[in-house]
Coordinates of C-alpha atoms and ligand atoms in Angstrom, one line a residue:
M1 CA 93.5 74.5 122.6
P2 CA 91.9 78.0 123.1
G3 CA 91.9 80.3 120.1
F4 CA 87.7 80.7 120.3
E5 CA 88.7 81.9 124.0
V6 CA 90.0 85.2 122.6
F7 CA 87.7 85.8 119.6
G8 CA 86.5 89.2 119.7
D9 CA 87.0 93.0 118.6
K10 CA 89.9 92.3 116.4
E11 CA 88.8 89.6 114.6
K12 CA 85.4 91.5 113.7
Q13 CA 87.6 94.5 112.5
E14 CA 89.2 92.2 109.7
I15 CA 86.1 90.8 108.9
M16 CA 84.8 93.7 108.7
D17 CA 87.4 94.8 105.8
V18 CA 86.5 91.9 103.9
L19 CA 82.5 92.7 104.2
D20 CA 82.9 96.0 102.7
T21 CA 84.2 95.0 99.6
G22 CA 82.2 92.1 99.3
V23 CA 85.3 90.0 98.3
L24 CA 85.2 86.6 100.0
F25 CA 87.9 85.0 97.5
R26 CA 91.4 85.0 97.1
Y27 CA 92.0 85.3 93.9
E28 CA 90.5 87.7 91.0
F29 CA 87.9 90.5 91.8
G30 CA 91.4 93.1 91.3
E31 CA 89.7 96.3 91.3
Q32 CA 86.9 95.4 93.9
R33 CA 88.7 94.3 96.3
K34 CA 90.4 97.7 96.9
G35 CA 94.3 96.3 97.9
I36 CA 93.0 93.8 100.5
Y37 CA 94.2 90.5 100.5
K38 CA 93.6 88.9 103.5
V39 CA 94.2 85.2 103.2
R40 CA 98.2 86.5 101.3
T41 CA 98.4 88.7 104.0
F42 CA 98.0 86.0 106.6
E43 CA 100.2 83.7 104.9
E44 CA 103.1 86.7 104.6
N45 CA 102.7 87.0 108.6
F46 CA 102.5 83.3 109.1
A47 CA 105.9 82.6 107.3
R48 CA 107.4 85.4 108.9
Y49 CA 106.2 84.5 112.4
A50 CA 107.1 81.1 112.0
G51 CA 110.8 82.1 110.5
A52 CA 109.7 80.0 107.2
G53 CA 110.6 81.1 103.9
Y54 CA 107.2 80.4 102.4
A55 CA 103.6 79.6 103.7
Q56 CA 100.3 78.4 101.8
A57 CA 97.0 78.2 103.4
V58 CA 94.5 75.6 102.9
T59 CA 91.4 74.5 104.1
S60 CA 92.1 72.6 106.9
G61 CA 95.0 70.9 108.6
T62 CA 94.3 67.6 107.2
V63 CA 94.3 69.4 103.5
A64 CA 97.6 70.8 104.5
L65 CA 99.0 67.8 105.2
K66 CA 97.6 66.0 102.0
V67 CA 98.7 69.1 99.8
A68 CA 102.7 68.8 101.3
L69 CA 102.4 64.5 100.5
A70 CA 101.2 65.3 97.1
V71 CA 103.9 68.0 95.8
L72 CA 106.6 65.7 97.4
G73 CA 105.6 63.1 94.8
I74 CA 104.0 60.3 97.4
G75 CA 101.4 58.4 96.0
P76 CA 100.4 54.5 95.4
G77 CA 103.0 52.2 96.5
D78 CA 104.4 54.3 99.1
E79 CA 104.9 53.8 102.9
V80 CA 104.7 57.0 105.0
I81 CA 105.8 56.5 108.6
T82 CA 103.8 58.4 111.3
Q83 CA 103.2 57.4 115.2
G84 CA 100.3 55.7 116.8
F85 CA 99.5 58.9 119.2
T86 CA 97.9 61.4 116.6
F87 CA 94.4 62.6 115.5
V88 CA 93.1 60.4 112.6
A89 CA 93.6 63.0 110.6
T90 CA 97.5 62.5 109.9
W91 CA 97.0 59.0 108.7
E92 CA 93.6 59.8 106.7
A93 CA 96.1 62.2 104.8
I94 CA 98.5 59.6 104.1
F95 CA 95.5 57.3 103.0
D96 CA 94.2 60.1 100.5
V97 CA 96.8 60.1 98.6
G98 CA 97.4 56.7 98.0
A99 CA 99.9 55.7 100.2
T100 CA 100.6 53.6 103.5
P101 CA 100.4 54.8 106.8
V102 CA 103.0 52.8 109.1
F103 CA 102.8 53.6 113.0
T104 CA 106.0 53.9 115.1
E105 CA 106.2 53.9 118.8
V106 CA 105.6 57.0 121.1
D107 CA 108.1 57.6 124.1
T108 CA 107.7 59.6 127.3
T109 CA 107.8 63.0 125.1
L110 CA 104.3 61.4 123.9
N111 CA 105.8 61.3 120.3
M112 CA 107.4 59.6 117.6
D113 CA 110.2 57.2 119.2
P114 CA 113.4 57.6 117.3
A115 CA 114.7 54.1 117.8
D116 CA 111.3 53.0 116.6
L117 CA 111.4 55.1 113.5
E118 CA 114.7 53.8 112.2
R119 CA 113.3 50.2 112.6
K120 CA 110.6 50.7 110.5
I121 CA 112.5 52.3 107.1
T122 CA 112.0 50.1 104.3
D123 CA 112.7 50.7 100.8
K124 CA 108.9 52.1 100.5
T125 CA 109.3 54.4 103.0
K126 CA 109.1 57.7 100.9
A127 CA 107.6 60.1 103.8
I128 CA 108.2 60.9 107.6
I129 CA 105.7 62.6 109.4
P130 CA 106.4 63.4 113.3
V131 CA 103.4 64.8 115.0
H132 CA 104.1 67.4 117.8
M133 CA 101.2 66.2 120.0
L134 CA 99.8 68.6 123.0
G135 CA 102.0 71.7 122.2
S136 CA 105.3 70.2 122.7
G137 CA 107.7 69.0 120.4
A138 CA 109.0 65.7 118.9
R139 CA 113.3 64.8 119.4
I140 CA 113.0 66.4 116.4
D141 CA 117.2 66.6 115.7
Q142 CA 117.3 62.8 116.5
I143 CA 114.5 62.5 114.0
M144 CA 116.3 64.6 111.3
A145 CA 119.1 63.1 111.5
I146 CA 117.5 59.5 111.0
A147 CA 115.4 61.1 107.6
D148 CA 118.7 62.7 106.5
K149 CA 120.8 59.4 106.6
H150 CA 118.1 57.6 104.5
N151 CA 117.1 60.9 102.3
I152 CA 113.6 60.7 103.5
P153 CA 111.8 64.2 103.6
V154 CA 109.9 64.6 106.7
I155 CA 106.6 66.8 107.0
E156 CA 106.2 68.0 110.5
D157 CA 102.3 67.7 111.8
T158 CA 102.3 70.4 113.9
A159 CA 98.6 71.4 114.1
Q160 CA 98.6 70.9 118.1
A161 CA 102.3 73.4 118.0
V162 CA 101.8 76.3 116.5
G163 CA 104.0 78.8 118.4
A164 CA 106.3 76.3 119.9
T165 CA 109.8 75.9 119.4
W166 CA 112.9 73.6 119.7
R167 CA 116.3 75.6 121.1
G168 CA 114.6 78.9 119.8
K169 CA 113.4 77.9 116.6
H170 CA 109.9 77.2 115.6
L171 CA 108.4 73.5 115.0
G172 CA 107.6 73.1 111.4
T173 CA 110.8 74.4 110.2
F174 CA 113.0 71.8 110.7
G175 CA 111.6 69.4 108.1
K176 CA 110.6 69.9 104.1
C177 CA 107.5 71.1 105.5
G178 CA 105.5 72.2 108.6
T179 CA 101.6 72.0 108.7
F180 CA 99.2 73.5 110.7
S181 CA 95.6 73.6 111.8
F182 CA 93.3 76.3 112.9
D183 CA 90.2 74.4 113.2
A184 CA 87.8 75.1 116.3
V185 CA 89.9 73.6 119.0
K186 CA 93.3 74.8 118.2
T187 CA 95.3 77.4 119.5
M188 CA 94.6 79.8 117.0
T189 CA 91.5 79.4 114.9
T190 CA 90.1 80.5 111.8
G191 CA 86.9 78.1 112.0
E192 CA 88.3 76.0 109.7
G193 CA 91.6 76.3 108.1
G194 CA 95.3 74.9 107.8
M195 CA 99.0 76.4 106.5
V196 CA 102.0 74.5 105.0
I197 CA 105.3 76.3 105.5
T198 CA 108.4 75.8 103.9
D199 CA 111.7 77.0 103.2
D200 CA 111.7 75.4 99.4
E201 CA 110.4 77.9 96.8
K202 CA 109.6 75.0 94.0
V203 CA 107.5 73.2 96.5
W204 CA 106.0 76.1 97.7
R205 CA 105.0 77.1 93.8
N206 CA 103.8 73.5 93.4
M207 CA 101.3 73.8 96.7
S208 CA 100.4 77.0 95.3
E209 CA 98.9 75.7 92.1
Y210 CA 97.7 72.1 93.5
H211 CA 95.9 73.9 96.0
D212 CA 94.1 75.8 92.9
H213 CA 92.8 73.0 90.2
G214 CA 96.5 73.2 89.2
H215 CA 96.0 77.1 87.7
D216 CA 99.1 78.2 86.3
H217 CA 100.7 80.7 89.0
V218 CA 103.5 81.2 87.2
P219 CA 103.6 84.9 86.1
N220 CA 102.6 85.8 89.7
P221 CA 103.4 83.3 92.4
V222 CA 100.7 84.5 95.0
G223 CA 97.9 84.5 92.3
R224 CA 96.7 83.4 89.0
G225 CA 98.2 84.7 85.3
G226 CA 98.9 82.1 82.5
E227 CA 96.3 79.7 81.6
G228 CA 98.6 76.7 81.1
R229 CA 98.5 74.0 83.7
S230 CA 101.3 71.7 84.8
F231 CA 99.9 69.0 86.7
I232 CA 96.4 68.2 87.9
G233 CA 95.1 69.5 91.2
F234 CA 92.4 69.9 93.6
N235 CA 90.5 72.7 95.4
Y236 CA 91.3 73.8 99.0
R237 CA 91.7 77.2 99.0
M238 CA 91.2 79.2 101.9
M239 CA 88.4 82.2 101.9
E240 CA 88.9 85.8 102.8
L241 CA 86.8 85.7 106.0
Q242 CA 89.5 82.8 107.2
G243 CA 92.5 84.9 106.4
A244 CA 90.9 87.8 107.9
I245 CA 90.2 86.2 111.4
G246 CA 93.9 84.4 110.9
I247 CA 95.5 87.6 111.0
A248 CA 94.0 88.7 114.4
Q249 CA 94.2 85.6 115.9
L250 CA 97.9 85.5 115.1
A251 CA 98.8 88.7 116.4
Q252 CA 97.7 87.7 119.5
L253 CA 99.3 84.1 119.6
D254 CA 102.3 85.0 121.7
T255 CA 99.7 86.4 124.2
I256 CA 97.9 83.3 124.2
I257 CA 101.0 81.0 124.9
S258 CA 102.1 83.3 127.6
A259 CA 99.1 83.3 129.4
Q260 CA 98.7 79.7 129.0
R261 CA 102.1 79.1 130.3
Q262 CA 101.4 80.9 133.6
N263 CA 98.0 79.0 134.1
K264 CA 99.9 75.6 133.3
A265 CA 102.6 76.3 135.9
A266 CA 99.9 77.2 138.5
M267 CA 97.9 73.8 137.6
K268 CA 101.5 71.6 137.8
N269 CA 101.9 73.1 141.2
S270 CA 98.5 71.3 142.3
V271 CA 99.4 68.1 140.4
R272 CA 102.7 67.9 141.7
K273 CA 100.8 66.8 144.9
L274 CA 99.9 63.3 143.7
P275 CA 102.2 60.8 145.0
G276 CA 104.3 59.2 142.4
V277 CA 103.3 61.6 139.9
T278 CA 105.9 62.2 137.1
F279 CA 105.7 64.8 134.0
R280 CA 105.6 64.5 130.3
N281 CA 109.2 64.9 129.0
L282 CA 109.5 67.9 127.0
V283 CA 112.4 68.2 125.0
D284 CA 112.8 71.8 125.4
E285 CA 110.6 73.2 128.4
E286 CA 111.0 76.7 127.5
G287 CA 109.5 76.3 123.8
D288 CA 106.4 74.4 125.2
S289 CA 103.4 76.3 123.8
A290 CA 101.6 75.0 127.0
T291 CA 98.5 74.1 125.8
F292 CA 98.4 71.0 127.6
L293 CA 99.7 69.3 131.1
A294 CA 100.6 66.1 130.7
F295 CA 101.2 63.6 133.6
F296 CA 101.8 59.8 134.5
L297 CA 101.1 57.5 137.3
P298 CA 102.9 54.8 138.4
S299 CA 100.5 51.9 137.0
R300 CA 97.7 51.5 135.3
E301 CA 95.6 50.9 138.0
K302 CA 96.1 54.2 139.9
T303 CA 95.8 56.1 136.8
Q304 CA 92.2 55.0 136.7
A305 CA 91.7 55.3 140.4
V306 CA 93.1 59.0 140.6
N307 CA 90.9 60.1 137.6
R308 CA 87.7 58.5 138.9
I309 CA 88.3 61.2 142.0
L310 CA 89.0 63.9 139.7
Q311 CA 86.0 63.2 138.0
D312 CA 83.9 62.8 141.0
N313 CA 85.3 66.0 142.3
G314 CA 84.2 68.3 138.8
A315 CA 88.5 68.0 137.6
G316 CA 88.5 64.7 135.3
A317 CA 91.5 64.9 133.0
I318 CA 91.4 63.1 129.4
A319 CA 92.6 59.7 129.4
F320 CA 93.9 59.1 126.1
A321 CA 94.5 55.4 126.3
E322 CA 90.5 55.2 125.8
N323 CA 90.3 58.1 123.4
T324 CA 89.1 56.6 120.1
W325 CA 90.1 59.8 118.0
H326 CA 94.2 60.0 119.3
Y327 CA 95.3 56.2 120.0
Y328 CA 96.2 53.4 117.6
P329 CA 94.6 50.6 119.1
K330 CA 91.2 52.4 119.4
W331 CA 91.0 53.7 115.7
E332 CA 88.3 50.7 115.1
H333 CA 87.7 51.8 111.9
L334 CA 91.6 51.1 110.8
I335 CA 92.0 47.9 112.4
N336 CA 88.8 46.7 111.0
A337 CA 89.5 48.2 107.5
S338 CA 86.0 49.9 107.6
T339 CA 86.0 52.0 104.3
I340 CA 82.9 53.1 102.5
C341 CA 84.8 52.8 99.0
S342 CA 83.2 49.6 97.3
S343 CA 86.5 47.9 96.1
G344 CA 87.9 48.2 99.8
W345 CA 90.4 51.0 98.9
P346 CA 92.6 52.0 101.0
F347 CA 93.1 48.3 102.6
N348 CA 93.0 46.2 99.5
E349 CA 94.6 46.4 96.3
A350 CA 92.3 47.0 92.8
D351 CA 92.0 43.6 92.5
G352 CA 90.2 42.8 96.1
R353 CA 93.2 41.1 97.8
R354 CA 94.1 42.8 101.3
K355 CA 96.8 44.9 100.8
V356 CA 97.6 46.3 104.8
V357 CA 96.3 44.9 108.1
Y358 CA 96.6 47.0 111.3
D359 CA 97.1 44.3 114.3
P360 CA 96.0 46.7 117.6
E361 CA 98.5 44.7 119.5
V362 CA 101.7 46.1 117.6
L363 CA 102.8 49.0 119.8
P364 CA 103.3 47.7 123.2
H365 CA 105.6 50.2 124.5
S366 CA 103.2 53.0 123.8
A367 CA 100.6 51.3 125.6
E368 CA 102.4 50.9 128.7
I369 CA 103.0 54.5 128.5
M370 CA 99.6 55.4 127.4
N371 CA 97.9 53.8 129.9
R372 CA 99.5 55.7 133.1
L373 CA 99.2 59.1 131.2
L374 CA 96.8 61.7 132.0
V375 CA 96.0 65.0 130.3
Y376 CA 94.6 68.6 131.2
Q377 CA 94.0 71.0 128.4
V378 CA 95.3 74.5 129.7
P379 CA 92.9 77.4 128.9
V380 CA 94.0 81.0 128.1
K381 CA 91.3 82.4 130.8
L382 CA 91.8 80.2 134.2
S383 CA 89.6 81.5 136.5
E384 CA 90.8 81.4 140.4
E385 CA 87.6 79.2 141.4
R386 CA 88.6 76.5 138.5
L387 CA 92.3 76.5 139.9
Q388 CA 90.8 75.8 143.2
Q389 CA 88.9 73.0 142.4
I390 CA 91.4 71.2 140.4
D391 CA 93.7 71.6 143.3
A392 CA 90.9 70.5 145.6
A393 CA 90.1 67.3 143.6
I394 CA 94.0 66.6 143.3
E395 CA 94.1 66.5 147.1
K396 CA 91.1 64.4 147.5
A397 CA 92.8 62.0 144.9
A398 CA 96.1 62.3 147.0
A399 CA 94.7 61.3 150.1
E400 CA 92.8 58.5 149.0
I401 CA 95.2 56.7 146.8
G402 CA 98.2 57.7 149.7
Ligands
LIG501 C1 93.6 68.8 114.5 C2 94.5 67.9 114.1 C3 94.8 67.9 112.6 C4 93.8 68.2 111.4 O1 93.6 69.4 111.4 P1 92.0 69.8 110.7 O2 92.1 71.3 110.6 O3 90.8 69.8 111.9 O4 91.6 69.2 109.7 C5 96.1 67.1 111.8 N1 96.7 66.8 112.7 C6 97.0 67.1 114.4 C7 97.8 66.2 115.2 C8 95.8 67.5 114.8 O5 95.8 67.7 116.1

């Protein structure tokens, strides 16, 4: 997830445009900014790149989810279904609008299991958030069919899959909204930042106003205009320096992805040597952004044994089953209903009664898959030495576990 790997002259040049005018803010300062609107330009370029009608920049990928949920009218009393393998941000955003997250199993795509989604839909389900984890798509056609049948809007959490496609169409353009993150470790970075894309003009106009304290953007949908307000909002404005970096990073995204694809193929050739190894089910291999290489071993014991050998030889993989940021049973603050809010919100009702309990045992199928999963991050810049180190570690593991 390596936008930071390619940070360089192009980004610096874009930043200098902003520093030269001294206008660090996306709105106002008409004369002084000399026609420079970096955040706006970044939005236009991003929408065009993804093939979406509109794009709204915000301060993070977490906020992108929250803004999308907010303008779709999701709030207290509503349930939002997402998956048990994702970054905590996905369900933090659901709680933050007052709704209750419900978690589905993942299958060998490492994304939402459509059959489990269908089982978990209730009268209270008001949105579905499939997450395109680790650079590659969920079964988005099946998920959209189920959502459409029940008339429930879909927000695609595409934070980890910018530039990835399904049958040639960008992930994030299938649902009502698609959200993206440009944080420190994502495929493209603006330091901190996020984006929401949509084809629905009204949704976009509402996001524009909501993320800017409800400022009336009516006479000028990309900026301010009137002094009326239609609803209460918040401040999630991206600043011009981030927009500038985003322009430069987006221009390199296809180059980043093609380098990752090459490096992933080389790493995969090594990993293939492990006896009994199988690879993540990619719903569209050609559309994979190749940010991660995910593979399975036949049992939990073998998986742990292999990773110990890889670690001892300087090429340890990520074991997401043990990862406390991405996997449901390891979210102890969710399981234990830990909150800093004295009333116990969002786990309790306003009168203090417990509203929702998260049982760590409820996703057994995911556990069976996650316990056999190992993952390598694929860098943009992979040296021959590093590749050889990985290859040697894999060969050792293959020899020892037989
Ligand atoms: C990174 C990430 C986010 C949140 O993005 P931030 O910009 O860090 O707030 C949301 N969902 C997923 C799946 C992520 O990986």
